[in-house]
Amino acid sequence: MTRILFPTDFSEHAREALRYALPIIRQMQAELILLHVYTISPSYAEAPAFALGEEVELQRDRTLARLQGEVTRIREKSPGQPVEILARLGGPVHEILEVAREERIDCIVMGTRGASGLREFLIGSNAARVIAQAPVPVLAIPPGNTFKPLREIFFATDYLDSDLQALGLVLRLARLFGARIRFVHVRRTDEPNAEAQLQAYEARVRDQLDYPHLTFQLLEAESVQQGLEHLSQQYPDAILAMCPQRRGLFERLFHRSHTQSMSQHASHPLLALPVPSA
């Protein structure tokens, strides 16, 4: 069974993200692992060992009780959903990554707190740090998203063959919902033979992917970020998939003058795919 990890801080942002994710989890017939990472007050740093131990146990019990309350909410919306709860002491990013490895997690789903733009989201949040290091795909869900059946999944590409090795979850979601996978390349003004490169990439993808609903598109824009934001306005219910760990695309995504202000917000769910090992 597919195992999906959902870290929660019990905030409304987290609950909103989980409401978005539950239809996907149900459709995948996946097991949900609900995690909360708790900390101990610095005032216990010099406390006797017995006092520290009592506080750790108290916080753990409180966390498990709150997690059980979340399970009750989940079962009200999704009866029969398999759910496991975990409480861990430590730093959120470290513990999320450790649990992902120890529990053989297939995908991490988490809410974000609404960074002011795609760039700020990817470089300025716990979700960003998880994405940068996670060994599995991460679906990051900004505030304000209400799930609707998937019809479009964008995949931002720089025509690398290794993209195809990262597409497993994208292809699975597309098949489950009958969604179109739209491969998107944002063309730089100085990029030669862009149409020929896209056609060659399309031929390679169609040769390797057995899926009928594929579209390939060039976007003209000053930056990758601007191009993807423009496309997202046309398809407000889509998911954006990409390999942000890949240095070249990451740098192109965020290459823009510091004098340009962010006019859009990172509103689409982002499916971050780990770069396949060489």
PDB file of C-alpha atoms in Angstrom:
ATOM      1  CA  MET A   1       0.000   0.000   0.000  1.00  0.00           C
ATOM      2  CA  THR A   2       1.199   3.515  -0.816  1.00  0.00           C
ATOM      3  CA  ARG A   3       2.231   5.405   2.324  1.00  0.00           C
ATOM      4  CA  ILE A   4       1.708   9.171   2.425  1.00  0.00           C
ATOM      5  CA  LEU A   5       3.202  11.311   5.181  1.00  0.00           C
ATOM      6  CA  PHE A   6       1.354  14.452   6.245  1.00  0.00           C
ATOM      7  CA  PRO A   7       3.176  16.647   8.801  1.00  0.00           C
ATOM      8  CA  THR A   8       0.792  18.901  10.718  1.00  0.00           C
ATOM      9  CA  ASP A   9       1.193  21.764  13.155  1.00  0.00           C
ATOM     10  CA  PHE A  10      -2.567  21.660  13.914  1.00  0.00           C
ATOM     11  CA  SER A  11      -3.057  25.032  12.219  1.00  0.00           C
ATOM     12  CA  GLU A  12      -5.974  25.864   9.952  1.00  0.00           C
ATOM     13  CA  HIS A  13      -3.481  26.038   7.058  1.00  0.00           C
ATOM     14  CA  ALA A  14      -2.548  22.404   7.704  1.00  0.00           C
ATOM     15  CA  ARG A  15      -6.176  21.293   7.966  1.00  0.00           C
ATOM     16  CA  GLU A  16      -7.031  23.115   4.752  1.00  0.00           C
ATOM     17  CA  ALA A  17      -4.150  21.373   2.978  1.00  0.00           C
ATOM     18  CA  LEU A  18      -5.284  18.001   4.301  1.00  0.00           C
ATOM     19  CA  ARG A  19      -8.829  18.616   3.068  1.00  0.00           C
ATOM     20  CA  TYR A  20      -7.339  19.229  -0.379  1.00  0.00           C
ATOM     21  CA  ALA A  21      -5.188  16.098  -0.201  1.00  0.00           C
ATOM     22  CA  LEU A  22      -7.755  13.605   1.127  1.00  0.00           C
ATOM     23  CA  PRO A  23      -9.515  12.970  -2.229  1.00  0.00           C
ATOM     24  CA  ILE A  24      -6.123  12.228  -3.791  1.00  0.00           C
ATOM     25  CA  ILE A  25      -5.179   9.919  -0.916  1.00  0.00           C
ATOM     26  CA  ARG A  26      -8.512   8.089  -1.220  1.00  0.00           C
ATOM     27  CA  GLN A  27      -8.154   7.736  -4.981  1.00  0.00           C
ATOM     28  CA  MET A  28      -4.673   6.292  -4.524  1.00  0.00           C
ATOM     29  CA  GLN A  29      -6.004   3.918  -1.833  1.00  0.00           C
ATOM     30  CA  ALA A  30      -3.079   5.065   0.277  1.00  0.00           C
ATOM     31  CA  GLU A  31      -2.341   4.876   3.980  1.00  0.00           C
ATOM     32  CA  LEU A  32      -2.020   8.257   5.687  1.00  0.00           C
ATOM     33  CA  ILE A  33       0.692   8.788   8.294  1.00  0.00           C
ATOM     34  CA  LEU A  34      -0.083  11.876  10.356  1.00  0.00           C
ATOM     35  CA  LEU A  35       2.982  13.419  12.024  1.00  0.00           C
ATOM     36  CA  HIS A  36       3.465  16.214  14.526  1.00  0.00           C
ATOM     37  CA  VAL A  37       6.935  17.298  15.600  1.00  0.00           C
ATOM     38  CA  TYR A  38       6.980  18.858  19.050  1.00  0.00           C
ATOM     39  CA  THR A  39       9.674  20.703  20.975  1.00  0.00           C
ATOM     40  CA  ILE A  40      10.554  21.286  24.607  1.00  0.00           C
ATOM     41  CA  SER A  41      10.903  24.745  26.119  1.00  0.00           C
ATOM     42  CA  PRO A  42      14.528  25.955  26.339  1.00  0.00           C
ATOM     43  CA  SER A  43      13.899  26.509  30.043  1.00  0.00           C
ATOM     44  CA  TYR A  44      14.362  22.746  30.500  1.00  0.00           C
ATOM     45  CA  ALA A  45      17.922  22.850  29.143  1.00  0.00           C
ATOM     46  CA  GLU A  46      19.391  22.884  32.645  1.00  0.00           C
ATOM     47  CA  ALA A  47      16.584  21.006  34.383  1.00  0.00           C
ATOM     48  CA  PRO A  48      17.261  17.712  36.189  1.00  0.00           C
ATOM     49  CA  ALA A  49      16.985  14.651  33.982  1.00  0.00           C
ATOM     50  CA  PHE A  50      13.817  13.421  35.703  1.00  0.00           C
ATOM     51  CA  ALA A  51      12.074  16.782  35.137  1.00  0.00           C
ATOM     52  CA  LEU A  52      13.073  16.818  31.477  1.00  0.00           C
ATOM     53  CA  GLY A  53      11.861  13.248  31.045  1.00  0.00           C
ATOM     54  CA  GLU A  54       8.505  14.084  32.613  1.00  0.00           C
ATOM     55  CA  GLU A  55       8.086  17.104  30.328  1.00  0.00           C
ATOM     56  CA  VAL A  56       8.947  15.078  27.225  1.00  0.00           C
ATOM     57  CA  GLU A  57       6.405  12.424  28.190  1.00  0.00           C
ATOM     58  CA  LEU A  58       3.763  15.064  28.932  1.00  0.00           C
ATOM     59  CA  GLN A  59       4.274  16.806  25.576  1.00  0.00           C
ATOM     60  CA  ARG A  60       4.233  13.486  23.746  1.00  0.00           C
ATOM     61  CA  ASP A  61       0.938  12.466  25.365  1.00  0.00           C
ATOM     62  CA  ARG A  62      -0.618  15.849  24.552  1.00  0.00           C
ATOM     63  CA  THR A  63       0.575  15.576  20.960  1.00  0.00           C
ATOM     64  CA  LEU A  64      -0.842  12.072  20.524  1.00  0.00           C
ATOM     65  CA  ALA A  65      -4.185  13.229  21.952  1.00  0.00           C
ATOM     66  CA  ARG A  66      -4.329  16.119  19.479  1.00  0.00           C
ATOM     67  CA  LEU A  67      -3.359  13.819  16.617  1.00  0.00           C
ATOM     68  CA  GLN A  68      -6.162  11.461  17.599  1.00  0.00           C
ATOM     69  CA  GLY A  69      -8.533  14.413  17.373  1.00  0.00           C
ATOM     70  CA  GLU A  70      -7.307  15.020  13.819  1.00  0.00           C
ATOM     71  CA  VAL A  71      -7.958  11.358  13.002  1.00  0.00           C
ATOM     72  CA  THR A  72     -11.551  11.787  14.181  1.00  0.00           C
ATOM     73  CA  ARG A  73     -11.963  14.750  11.798  1.00  0.00           C
ATOM     74  CA  ILE A  74     -10.445  12.751   8.946  1.00  0.00           C
ATOM     75  CA  ARG A  75     -12.748   9.784   9.521  1.00  0.00           C
ATOM     76  CA  GLU A  76     -15.776  12.100   9.481  1.00  0.00           C
ATOM     77  CA  LYS A  77     -14.855  13.182   5.953  1.00  0.00           C
ATOM     78  CA  SER A  78     -13.301   9.929   4.788  1.00  0.00           C
ATOM     79  CA  PRO A  79     -14.721   6.895   6.642  1.00  0.00           C
ATOM     80  CA  GLY A  80     -12.436   3.897   6.572  1.00  0.00           C
ATOM     81  CA  GLN A  81      -9.319   5.879   5.683  1.00  0.00           C
ATOM     82  CA  PRO A  82      -6.271   4.051   7.119  1.00  0.00           C
ATOM     83  CA  VAL A  83      -4.433   6.500   9.397  1.00  0.00           C
ATOM     84  CA  GLU A  84      -1.361   6.080  11.581  1.00  0.00           C
ATOM     85  CA  ILE A  85      -0.220   8.787  14.013  1.00  0.00           C
ATOM     86  CA  LEU A  86       3.329   9.673  14.991  1.00  0.00           C
ATOM     87  CA  ALA A  87       4.689  12.167  17.529  1.00  0.00           C
ATOM     88  CA  ARG A  88       8.373  13.069  17.298  1.00  0.00           C
ATOM     89  CA  LEU A  89      10.590  15.342  19.378  1.00  0.00           C
ATOM     90  CA  GLY A  90      13.047  17.518  17.458  1.00  0.00           C
ATOM     91  CA  GLY A  91      13.348  19.932  14.562  1.00  0.00           C
ATOM     92  CA  PRO A  92      10.511  19.762  12.020  1.00  0.00           C
ATOM     93  CA  VAL A  93      12.567  19.371   8.844  1.00  0.00           C
ATOM     94  CA  HIS A  94      14.966  16.808  10.309  1.00  0.00           C
ATOM     95  CA  GLU A  95      12.180  14.696  11.782  1.00  0.00           C
ATOM     96  CA  ILE A  96      10.042  14.806   8.637  1.00  0.00           C
ATOM     97  CA  LEU A  97      12.971  13.531   6.584  1.00  0.00           C
ATOM     98  CA  GLU A  98      13.856  10.874   9.160  1.00  0.00           C
ATOM     99  CA  VAL A  99      10.278   9.603   9.295  1.00  0.00           C
ATOM    100  CA  ALA A 100      10.131   9.536   5.491  1.00  0.00           C
ATOM    101  CA  ARG A 101      13.139   7.216   5.454  1.00  0.00           C
ATOM    102  CA  GLU A 102      12.304   5.092   8.494  1.00  0.00           C
ATOM    103  CA  GLU A 103       8.648   4.553   7.589  1.00  0.00           C
ATOM    104  CA  ARG A 104       9.266   3.899   3.886  1.00  0.00           C
ATOM    105  CA  ILE A 105       7.124   6.838   2.849  1.00  0.00           C
ATOM    106  CA  ASP A 106       6.192   7.120  -0.835  1.00  0.00           C
ATOM    107  CA  CYS A 107       5.138  10.779  -0.836  1.00  0.00           C
ATOM    108  CA  ILE A 108       5.090  13.726   1.581  1.00  0.00           C
ATOM    109  CA  VAL A 109       2.113  16.091   1.518  1.00  0.00           C
ATOM    110  CA  MET A 110       2.260  19.328   3.478  1.00  0.00           C
ATOM    111  CA  GLY A 111       0.650  22.725   3.694  1.00  0.00           C
ATOM    112  CA  THR A 112       2.507  25.995   3.350  1.00  0.00           C
ATOM    113  CA  ARG A 113       1.898  29.266   5.103  1.00  0.00           C
ATOM    114  CA  GLY A 114       1.429  31.397   2.020  1.00  0.00           C
ATOM    115  CA  ALA A 115       4.806  32.840   1.101  1.00  0.00           C
ATOM    116  CA  SER A 116       4.471  35.952  -1.037  1.00  0.00           C
ATOM    117  CA  GLY A 117       5.495  34.254  -4.272  1.00  0.00           C
ATOM    118  CA  LEU A 118       6.804  31.054  -5.809  1.00  0.00           C
ATOM    119  CA  ARG A 119      10.401  32.123  -5.229  1.00  0.00           C
ATOM    120  CA  GLU A 120       9.798  33.045  -1.591  1.00  0.00           C
ATOM    121  CA  PHE A 121       7.937  29.792  -1.025  1.00  0.00           C
ATOM    122  CA  LEU A 122      10.699  27.609  -2.444  1.00  0.00           C
ATOM    123  CA  ILE A 123      13.575  29.295  -0.625  1.00  0.00           C
ATOM    124  CA  GLY A 124      11.986  30.538   2.575  1.00  0.00           C
ATOM    125  CA  SER A 125       9.967  27.841   4.301  1.00  0.00           C
ATOM    126  CA  ASN A 126      10.135  24.478   6.028  1.00  0.00           C
ATOM    127  CA  ALA A 127       8.435  23.054   2.943  1.00  0.00           C
ATOM    128  CA  ALA A 128      11.327  24.374   0.852  1.00  0.00           C
ATOM    129  CA  ARG A 129      13.894  22.679   3.050  1.00  0.00           C
ATOM    130  CA  VAL A 130      11.975  19.409   2.938  1.00  0.00           C
ATOM    131  CA  ILE A 131      11.734  19.640  -0.861  1.00  0.00           C
ATOM    132  CA  ALA A 132      15.461  20.265  -1.157  1.00  0.00           C
ATOM    133  CA  GLN A 133      16.355  17.084   0.742  1.00  0.00           C
ATOM    134  CA  ALA A 134      13.427  14.676   0.491  1.00  0.00           C
ATOM    135  CA  PRO A 135      14.107  11.290  -1.114  1.00  0.00           C
ATOM    136  CA  VAL A 136      10.468  11.105  -2.275  1.00  0.00           C
ATOM    137  CA  PRO A 137       8.020  13.445  -4.046  1.00  0.00           C
ATOM    138  CA  VAL A 138       6.598  16.322  -1.991  1.00  0.00           C
ATOM    139  CA  LEU A 139       3.171  17.828  -2.683  1.00  0.00           C
ATOM    140  CA  ALA A 140       3.150  21.317  -1.139  1.00  0.00           C
ATOM    141  CA  ILE A 141      -0.273  22.952  -0.889  1.00  0.00           C
ATOM    142  CA  PRO A 142      -0.561  26.731  -0.376  1.00  0.00           C
ATOM    143  CA  PRO A 143      -3.568  28.240   1.430  1.00  0.00           C
ATOM    144  CA  GLY A 144      -6.800  28.826  -0.423  1.00  0.00           C
ATOM    145  CA  ASN A 145      -6.887  25.637  -2.499  1.00  0.00           C
ATOM    146  CA  THR A 146     -10.064  23.568  -2.697  1.00  0.00           C
ATOM    147  CA  PHE A 147      -9.707  20.217  -4.392  1.00  0.00           C
ATOM    148  CA  LYS A 148     -11.371  19.711  -7.748  1.00  0.00           C
ATOM    149  CA  PRO A 149     -10.815  16.617  -9.893  1.00  0.00           C
ATOM    150  CA  LEU A 150      -7.468  16.985 -11.632  1.00  0.00           C
ATOM    151  CA  ARG A 151      -7.719  17.913 -15.289  1.00  0.00           C
ATOM    152  CA  GLU A 152      -4.279  19.430 -15.893  1.00  0.00           C
ATOM    153  CA  ILE A 153      -0.827  18.688 -14.492  1.00  0.00           C
ATOM    154  CA  PHE A 154       1.962  20.973 -15.694  1.00  0.00           C
ATOM    155  CA  PHE A 155       5.471  19.592 -15.854  1.00  0.00           C
ATOM    156  CA  ALA A 156       8.180  22.248 -16.171  1.00  0.00           C
ATOM    157  CA  THR A 157      11.028  20.858 -18.241  1.00  0.00           C
ATOM    158  CA  ASP A 158      14.426  21.751 -19.637  1.00  0.00           C
ATOM    159  CA  TYR A 159      14.329  18.717 -21.972  1.00  0.00           C
ATOM    160  CA  LEU A 160      16.436  16.422 -19.801  1.00  0.00           C
ATOM    161  CA  ASP A 161      16.052  12.674 -20.339  1.00  0.00           C
ATOM    162  CA  SER A 162      16.195  12.153 -16.572  1.00  0.00           C
ATOM    163  CA  ASP A 163      12.847  13.999 -16.320  1.00  0.00           C
ATOM    164  CA  LEU A 164      11.159  10.821 -17.473  1.00  0.00           C
ATOM    165  CA  GLN A 165      12.582   8.872 -14.541  1.00  0.00           C
ATOM    166  CA  ALA A 166      10.990  11.364 -12.128  1.00  0.00           C
ATOM    167  CA  LEU A 167       7.503  11.189 -13.618  1.00  0.00           C
ATOM    168  CA  GLY A 168       6.190   8.106 -11.813  1.00  0.00           C
ATOM    169  CA  LEU A 169       3.808   9.892  -9.439  1.00  0.00           C
ATOM    170  CA  VAL A 170       2.750  12.423 -12.086  1.00  0.00           C
ATOM    171  CA  LEU A 171       1.780   9.601 -14.424  1.00  0.00           C
ATOM    172  CA  ARG A 172      -0.057   7.746 -11.663  1.00  0.00           C
ATOM    173  CA  LEU A 173      -2.104  10.821 -10.714  1.00  0.00           C
ATOM    174  CA  ALA A 174      -2.867  11.558 -14.344  1.00  0.00           C
ATOM    175  CA  ARG A 175      -4.160   8.038 -14.904  1.00  0.00           C
ATOM    176  CA  LEU A 176      -6.249   8.041 -11.725  1.00  0.00           C
ATOM    177  CA  PHE A 177      -8.031  11.267 -12.670  1.00  0.00           C
ATOM    178  CA  GLY A 178      -7.789  11.139 -16.463  1.00  0.00           C
ATOM    179  CA  ALA A 179      -5.750  14.345 -16.369  1.00  0.00           C
ATOM    180  CA  ARG A 180      -3.679  15.820 -19.155  1.00  0.00           C
ATOM    181  CA  ILE A 181       0.073  16.124 -18.577  1.00  0.00           C
ATOM    182  CA  ARG A 182       1.219  19.388 -20.103  1.00  0.00           C
ATOM    183  CA  PHE A 183       4.992  19.524 -20.626  1.00  0.00           C
ATOM    184  CA  VAL A 184       5.977  23.178 -20.536  1.00  0.00           C
ATOM    185  CA  HIS A 185       9.255  24.786 -21.520  1.00  0.00           C
ATOM    186  CA  VAL A 186       9.708  28.515 -21.026  1.00  0.00           C
ATOM    187  CA  ARG A 187      11.697  29.850 -23.947  1.00  0.00           C
ATOM    188  CA  ARG A 188      14.418  32.383 -23.330  1.00  0.00           C
ATOM    189  CA  THR A 189      14.712  35.179 -25.844  1.00  0.00           C
ATOM    190  CA  ASP A 190      18.225  34.026 -26.771  1.00  0.00           C
ATOM    191  CA  GLU A 191      17.322  30.330 -27.067  1.00  0.00           C
ATOM    192  CA  PRO A 192      17.919  29.049 -30.626  1.00  0.00           C
ATOM    193  CA  ASN A 193      15.931  26.307 -32.378  1.00  0.00           C
ATOM    194  CA  ALA A 194      13.341  26.196 -29.610  1.00  0.00           C
ATOM    195  CA  GLU A 195      10.634  24.591 -31.754  1.00  0.00           C
ATOM    196  CA  ALA A 196      12.971  21.874 -33.031  1.00  0.00           C
ATOM    197  CA  GLN A 197      14.139  21.088 -29.485  1.00  0.00           C
ATOM    198  CA  LEU A 198      10.550  20.798 -28.286  1.00  0.00           C
ATOM    199  CA  GLN A 199       9.635  18.470 -31.158  1.00  0.00           C
ATOM    200  CA  ALA A 200      12.630  16.236 -30.444  1.00  0.00           C
ATOM    201  CA  TYR A 201      11.760  16.122 -26.746  1.00  0.00           C
ATOM    202  CA  GLU A 202       8.129  15.306 -27.543  1.00  0.00           C
ATOM    203  CA  ALA A 203       9.224  12.388 -29.715  1.00  0.00           C
ATOM    204  CA  ARG A 204      11.386  10.981 -26.894  1.00  0.00           C
ATOM    205  CA  VAL A 205       8.612  11.350 -24.314  1.00  0.00           C
ATOM    206  CA  ARG A 206       5.907   9.782 -26.472  1.00  0.00           C
ATOM    207  CA  ASP A 207       8.234   6.904 -27.262  1.00  0.00           C
ATOM    208  CA  GLN A 208       8.731   6.152 -23.554  1.00  0.00           C
ATOM    209  CA  LEU A 209       5.401   7.097 -21.947  1.00  0.00           C
ATOM    210  CA  ASP A 210       2.355   4.959 -22.638  1.00  0.00           C
ATOM    211  CA  TYR A 211      -0.242   7.637 -21.940  1.00  0.00           C
ATOM    212  CA  PRO A 212      -2.527   9.314 -24.493  1.00  0.00           C
ATOM    213  CA  HIS A 213      -3.173  12.698 -22.854  1.00  0.00           C
ATOM    214  CA  LEU A 214       0.107  14.527 -23.386  1.00  0.00           C
ATOM    215  CA  THR A 215       0.589  18.111 -24.556  1.00  0.00           C
ATOM    216  CA  PHE A 216       3.846  19.951 -25.262  1.00  0.00           C
ATOM    217  CA  GLN A 217       4.006  23.715 -25.095  1.00  0.00           C
ATOM    218  CA  LEU A 218       6.511  26.531 -25.504  1.00  0.00           C
ATOM    219  CA  LEU A 219       5.968  29.679 -23.473  1.00  0.00           C
ATOM    220  CA  GLU A 220       7.520  33.024 -24.328  1.00  0.00           C
ATOM    221  CA  ALA A 221       8.377  34.917 -21.143  1.00  0.00           C
ATOM    222  CA  GLU A 222      11.104  36.965 -19.528  1.00  0.00           C
ATOM    223  CA  SER A 223      11.647  34.245 -16.918  1.00  0.00           C
ATOM    224  CA  VAL A 224      10.519  30.712 -16.153  1.00  0.00           C
ATOM    225  CA  GLN A 225       8.722  32.025 -13.096  1.00  0.00           C
ATOM    226  CA  GLN A 226       6.765  34.585 -15.118  1.00  0.00           C
ATOM    227  CA  GLY A 227       5.836  32.008 -17.745  1.00  0.00           C
ATOM    228  CA  LEU A 228       4.549  29.499 -15.214  1.00  0.00           C
ATOM    229  CA  GLU A 229       2.596  32.156 -13.344  1.00  0.00           C
ATOM    230  CA  HIS A 230       0.928  33.229 -16.592  1.00  0.00           C
ATOM    231  CA  LEU A 231       0.014  29.631 -17.401  1.00  0.00           C
ATOM    232  CA  SER A 232      -1.359  29.062 -13.908  1.00  0.00           C
ATOM    233  CA  GLN A 233      -3.834  31.902 -14.428  1.00  0.00           C
ATOM    234  CA  GLN A 234      -5.244  30.034 -17.429  1.00  0.00           C
ATOM    235  CA  TYR A 235      -5.613  26.763 -15.494  1.00  0.00           C
ATOM    236  CA  PRO A 236      -6.457  27.707 -11.894  1.00  0.00           C
ATOM    237  CA  ASP A 237      -7.120  24.132 -10.723  1.00  0.00           C
ATOM    238  CA  ALA A 238      -3.923  22.575 -12.060  1.00  0.00           C
ATOM    239  CA  ILE A 239      -0.949  21.121 -10.196  1.00  0.00           C
ATOM    240  CA  LEU A 240       2.557  22.250 -11.118  1.00  0.00           C
ATOM    241  CA  ALA A 241       5.168  19.471 -11.140  1.00  0.00           C
ATOM    242  CA  MET A 242       8.896  20.043 -11.422  1.00  0.00           C
ATOM    243  CA  CYS A 243      12.312  18.920 -10.203  1.00  0.00           C
ATOM    244  CA  PRO A 244      13.355  21.965  -8.127  1.00  0.00           C
ATOM    245  CA  GLN A 245      16.384  20.098  -6.774  1.00  0.00           C
ATOM    246  CA  ARG A 246      17.885  20.311 -10.259  1.00  0.00           C
ATOM    247  CA  ARG A 247      20.199  23.290 -10.100  1.00  0.00           C
ATOM    248  CA  GLY A 248      19.832  24.591 -13.657  1.00  0.00           C
ATOM    249  CA  LEU A 249      16.036  24.792 -13.676  1.00  0.00           C
ATOM    250  CA  PHE A 250      15.995  26.136 -10.126  1.00  0.00           C
ATOM    251  CA  GLU A 251      18.350  28.974 -11.079  1.00  0.00           C
ATOM    252  CA  ARG A 252      16.387  29.771 -14.248  1.00  0.00           C
ATOM    253  CA  LEU A 253      13.151  29.768 -12.285  1.00  0.00           C
ATOM    254  CA  PHE A 254      14.381  32.510  -9.973  1.00  0.00           C
ATOM    255  CA  HIS A 255      16.552  34.605 -12.287  1.00  0.00           C
ATOM    256  CA  ARG A 256      14.976  38.047 -12.305  1.00  0.00           C
ATOM    257  CA  SER A 257      16.020  41.573 -11.436  1.00  0.00           C
ATOM    258  CA  HIS A 258      15.840  42.502  -7.766  1.00  0.00           C
ATOM    259  CA  THR A 259      13.926  45.622  -8.830  1.00  0.00           C
ATOM    260  CA  GLN A 260      11.024  43.539 -10.127  1.00  0.00           C
ATOM    261  CA  SER A 261       8.378  43.082  -7.480  1.00  0.00           C
ATOM    262  CA  MET A 262       6.292  39.963  -7.143  1.00  0.00           C
ATOM    263  CA  SER A 263       2.892  40.651  -8.658  1.00  0.00           C
ATOM    264  CA  GLN A 264       1.524  37.132  -8.287  1.00  0.00           C
ATOM    265  CA  HIS A 265       1.213  34.712  -5.405  1.00  0.00           C
ATOM    266  CA  ALA A 266       2.231  31.067  -5.239  1.00  0.00           C
ATOM    267  CA  SER A 267      -1.279  29.676  -5.248  1.00  0.00           C
ATOM    268  CA  HIS A 268      -1.032  26.346  -7.076  1.00  0.00           C
ATOM    269  CA  PRO A 269      -0.116  23.084  -5.390  1.00  0.00           C
ATOM    270  CA  LEU A 270       3.462  22.195  -6.256  1.00  0.00           C
ATOM    271  CA  LEU A 271       4.519  18.584  -6.775  1.00  0.00           C
ATOM    272  CA  ALA A 272       8.280  18.565  -6.269  1.00  0.00           C
ATOM    273  CA  LEU A 273       9.952  15.488  -7.703  1.00  0.00           C
ATOM    274  CA  PRO A 274      13.328  14.229  -6.491  1.00  0.00           C
ATOM    275  CA  VAL A 275      16.089  14.187  -9.067  1.00  0.00           C
ATOM    276  CA  PRO A 276      16.756  10.567 -10.047  1.00  0.00           C
ATOM    277  CA  SER A 277      20.094   9.184  -8.910  1.00  0.00           C
ATOM    278  CA  ALA A 278      22.733   9.008 -11.593  1.00  0.00           C
TER     279      ALA A 278
END
